[in-house]
Amino acid sequence: MIYFEDIEVGATARFGAYHVLREEVIDFARRYDPQPFHLSDEAAAQTHFGRIAASGWHSCAMMMRMLVDHMTETKQAGLGSPGIDELRWLKPVYPGDTLRMESEILEKTPSRSRPDMGSYKTRATVFNQHDEPVMTLRSIGLIRRRPAG
């Protein structure tokens, strides 16, 4: 199990391989972001996207899936997150893209009020199959401290 004490500032990780499906892009858009360029080839062709593009919020959800899979595989003692900062959608994500992630630990801080936990800040970048960054963000993660004994 990876605890707060095991996190090293400056450590990097590369992980994920999420294949973006057209049906998933349209279904997400129908449910949560029904703008025409997420739903219709014809409407998307009239925009700078040129074709159906995933919602930025769908890109966040796909990033979250890769992140949780990574945390599960590495057995992190995660406790969620109080939020993210500096979210940027740099390039459209299209059906047929394959996404991956890179992250870097920027800092870590033991909790002053909860001695059983700490937090860490991460810079994350999502790339497409051409190694082009499509999204960046900074996040704060909460994680358990190593149990005594």
CSV table of C-alpha atoms in Angstrom, one decimal, residues 1-147:
chain,number,residue,atom,x,y,z
A,1,MET,CA,0.0,0.0,0.0
A,2,ILE,CA,1.3,3.5,-0.9
A,3,TYR,CA,0.8,6.0,1.9
A,4,PHE,CA,1.6,9.7,2.3
A,5,GLU,CA,5.1,8.9,3.5
A,6,ASP,CA,5.9,7.0,0.3
A,7,ILE,CA,5.1,10.0,-2.0
A,8,GLU,CA,8.2,11.8,-3.3
A,9,VAL,CA,8.1,15.4,-4.6
A,10,GLY,CA,9.3,15.4,-8.2
A,11,ALA,CA,8.2,11.8,-8.8
A,12,THR,CA,6.5,11.2,-12.2
A,13,ALA,CA,4.2,8.5,-13.5
A,14,ARG,CA,3.1,7.6,-17.0
A,15,PHE,CA,0.0,5.5,-17.4
A,16,GLY,CA,-3.3,4.8,-19.1
A,17,ALA,CA,-4.6,3.9,-22.5
A,18,TYR,CA,-8.2,5.0,-23.0
A,19,HIS,CA,-9.7,4.5,-26.4
A,20,VAL,CA,-12.3,7.1,-27.2
A,21,LEU,CA,-15.5,5.6,-28.7
A,22,ARG,CA,-17.9,7.6,-30.9
A,23,GLU,CA,-20.9,6.1,-29.1
A,24,GLU,CA,-19.5,7.1,-25.7
A,25,VAL,CA,-18.8,10.7,-26.9
A,26,ILE,CA,-22.4,11.1,-28.2
A,27,ASP,CA,-24.0,9.4,-25.1
A,28,PHE,CA,-22.1,11.6,-22.7
A,29,ALA,CA,-23.0,14.7,-24.7
A,30,ARG,CA,-26.7,13.7,-24.8
A,31,ARG,CA,-26.7,13.3,-21.1
A,32,TYR,CA,-24.5,16.1,-19.8
A,33,ASP,CA,-23.3,18.5,-22.5
A,34,PRO,CA,-25.8,18.5,-25.5
A,35,GLN,CA,-24.1,21.1,-27.6
A,36,PRO,CA,-24.6,20.4,-31.3
A,37,PHE,CA,-20.8,19.9,-32.1
A,38,HIS,CA,-20.8,17.0,-29.6
A,39,LEU,CA,-23.8,15.3,-31.2
A,40,SER,CA,-23.9,15.9,-34.9
A,41,ASP,CA,-21.3,15.5,-37.7
A,42,GLU,CA,-23.1,18.2,-39.7
A,43,ALA,CA,-23.1,20.7,-36.8
A,44,ALA,CA,-19.5,19.9,-35.9
A,45,ALA,CA,-18.4,20.4,-39.5
A,46,GLN,CA,-19.5,24.1,-39.2
A,47,THR,CA,-17.2,24.7,-36.2
A,48,HIS,CA,-13.4,24.8,-35.6
A,49,PHE,CA,-13.7,21.2,-34.5
A,50,GLY,CA,-14.5,20.0,-38.0
A,51,ARG,CA,-16.1,16.8,-36.7
A,52,ILE,CA,-17.7,15.5,-33.5
A,53,ALA,CA,-15.5,16.2,-30.5
A,54,ALA,CA,-15.8,14.9,-26.9
A,55,SER,CA,-17.0,17.3,-24.3
A,56,GLY,CA,-14.2,18.7,-22.2
A,57,TRP,CA,-16.1,17.3,-19.2
A,58,HIS,CA,-16.1,13.9,-20.9
A,59,SER,CA,-12.3,14.3,-21.3
A,60,CYS,CA,-12.2,14.9,-17.5
A,61,ALA,CA,-14.2,11.8,-16.9
A,62,MET,CA,-11.9,9.7,-19.1
A,63,MET,CA,-8.9,11.1,-17.3
A,64,MET,CA,-10.5,10.3,-14.0
A,65,ARG,CA,-11.0,6.7,-15.1
A,66,MET,CA,-7.3,6.3,-16.1
A,67,LEU,CA,-6.3,7.9,-12.8
A,68,VAL,CA,-8.5,5.6,-10.6
A,69,ASP,CA,-7.3,2.6,-12.5
A,70,HIS,CA,-3.7,3.7,-11.9
A,71,MET,CA,-4.3,4.3,-8.2
A,72,THR,CA,-6.0,0.9,-7.9
A,73,GLU,CA,-3.1,-0.9,-9.7
A,74,THR,CA,-0.5,0.8,-7.5
A,75,LYS,CA,-2.6,0.3,-4.3
A,76,GLN,CA,-2.7,3.9,-3.1
A,77,ALA,CA,-4.3,4.8,0.2
A,78,GLY,CA,-6.3,7.6,-1.5
A,79,LEU,CA,-9.0,9.5,0.2
A,80,GLY,CA,-10.4,11.6,-2.6
A,81,SER,CA,-9.7,15.2,-3.5
A,82,PRO,CA,-10.9,18.6,-2.4
A,83,GLY,CA,-10.5,19.9,-6.0
A,84,ILE,CA,-8.5,20.9,-9.0
A,85,ASP,CA,-7.0,24.0,-10.3
A,86,GLU,CA,-5.9,25.4,-13.7
A,87,LEU,CA,-7.9,23.0,-15.8
A,88,ARG,CA,-7.2,23.6,-19.5
A,89,TRP,CA,-8.6,21.9,-22.6
A,90,LEU,CA,-5.7,22.3,-25.1
A,91,LYS,CA,-6.9,20.3,-28.1
A,92,PRO,CA,-10.1,18.6,-29.0
A,93,VAL,CA,-10.5,14.9,-28.2
A,94,TYR,CA,-12.1,13.0,-31.0
A,95,PRO,CA,-13.6,9.5,-31.4
A,96,GLY,CA,-10.8,7.2,-32.3
A,97,ASP,CA,-8.2,8.9,-30.1
A,98,THR,CA,-6.3,6.9,-27.5
A,99,LEU,CA,-5.5,8.9,-24.4
A,100,ARG,CA,-2.8,8.5,-21.8
A,101,MET,CA,-1.5,10.5,-18.8
A,102,GLU,CA,1.6,11.8,-17.2
A,103,SER,CA,1.7,13.2,-13.7
A,104,GLU,CA,4.3,14.8,-11.5
A,105,ILE,CA,4.1,15.3,-7.7
A,106,LEU,CA,4.6,19.0,-7.0
A,107,GLU,CA,4.4,19.2,-3.2
A,108,LYS,CA,3.0,17.3,-0.2
A,109,THR,CA,1.8,18.5,3.2
A,110,PRO,CA,0.8,16.6,6.3
A,111,SER,CA,-2.6,17.6,7.6
A,112,ARG,CA,-2.5,19.9,10.7
A,113,SER,CA,-6.0,18.9,11.9
A,114,ARG,CA,-6.1,15.2,10.8
A,115,PRO,CA,-2.9,13.4,11.8
A,116,ASP,CA,-4.0,10.3,9.9
A,117,MET,CA,-3.9,12.0,6.5
A,118,GLY,CA,-1.9,14.3,4.3
A,119,SER,CA,-2.3,16.0,0.9
A,120,TYR,CA,-0.3,16.3,-2.3
A,121,LYS,CA,-0.4,18.5,-5.3
A,122,THR,CA,0.0,17.0,-8.8
A,123,ARG,CA,0.4,18.4,-12.3
A,124,ALA,CA,-1.3,16.1,-14.8
A,125,THR,CA,-1.2,16.1,-18.6
A,126,VAL,CA,-3.4,14.0,-20.8
A,127,PHE,CA,-2.0,13.2,-24.3
A,128,ASN,CA,-3.5,11.8,-27.4
A,129,GLN,CA,-2.0,9.0,-29.6
A,130,HIS,CA,0.2,11.6,-31.3
A,131,ASP,CA,1.8,12.6,-28.0
A,132,GLU,CA,0.0,16.0,-28.2
A,133,PRO,CA,-1.2,17.4,-24.9
A,134,VAL,CA,-5.0,17.7,-25.0
A,135,MET,CA,-5.7,18.6,-21.3
A,136,THR,CA,-3.8,19.8,-18.3
A,137,LEU,CA,-4.7,20.3,-14.7
A,138,ARG,CA,-3.3,20.6,-11.2
A,139,SER,CA,-5.0,18.5,-8.6
A,140,ILE,CA,-4.9,18.1,-4.8
A,141,GLY,CA,-5.1,14.5,-3.5
A,142,LEU,CA,-5.8,13.3,0.0
A,143,ILE,CA,-4.1,10.2,1.2
A,144,ARG,CA,-3.8,8.2,4.4
A,145,ARG,CA,-0.7,8.4,6.6
A,146,ARG,CA,1.1,5.1,7.3
A,147,PRO,CA,-0.6,3.5,10.4
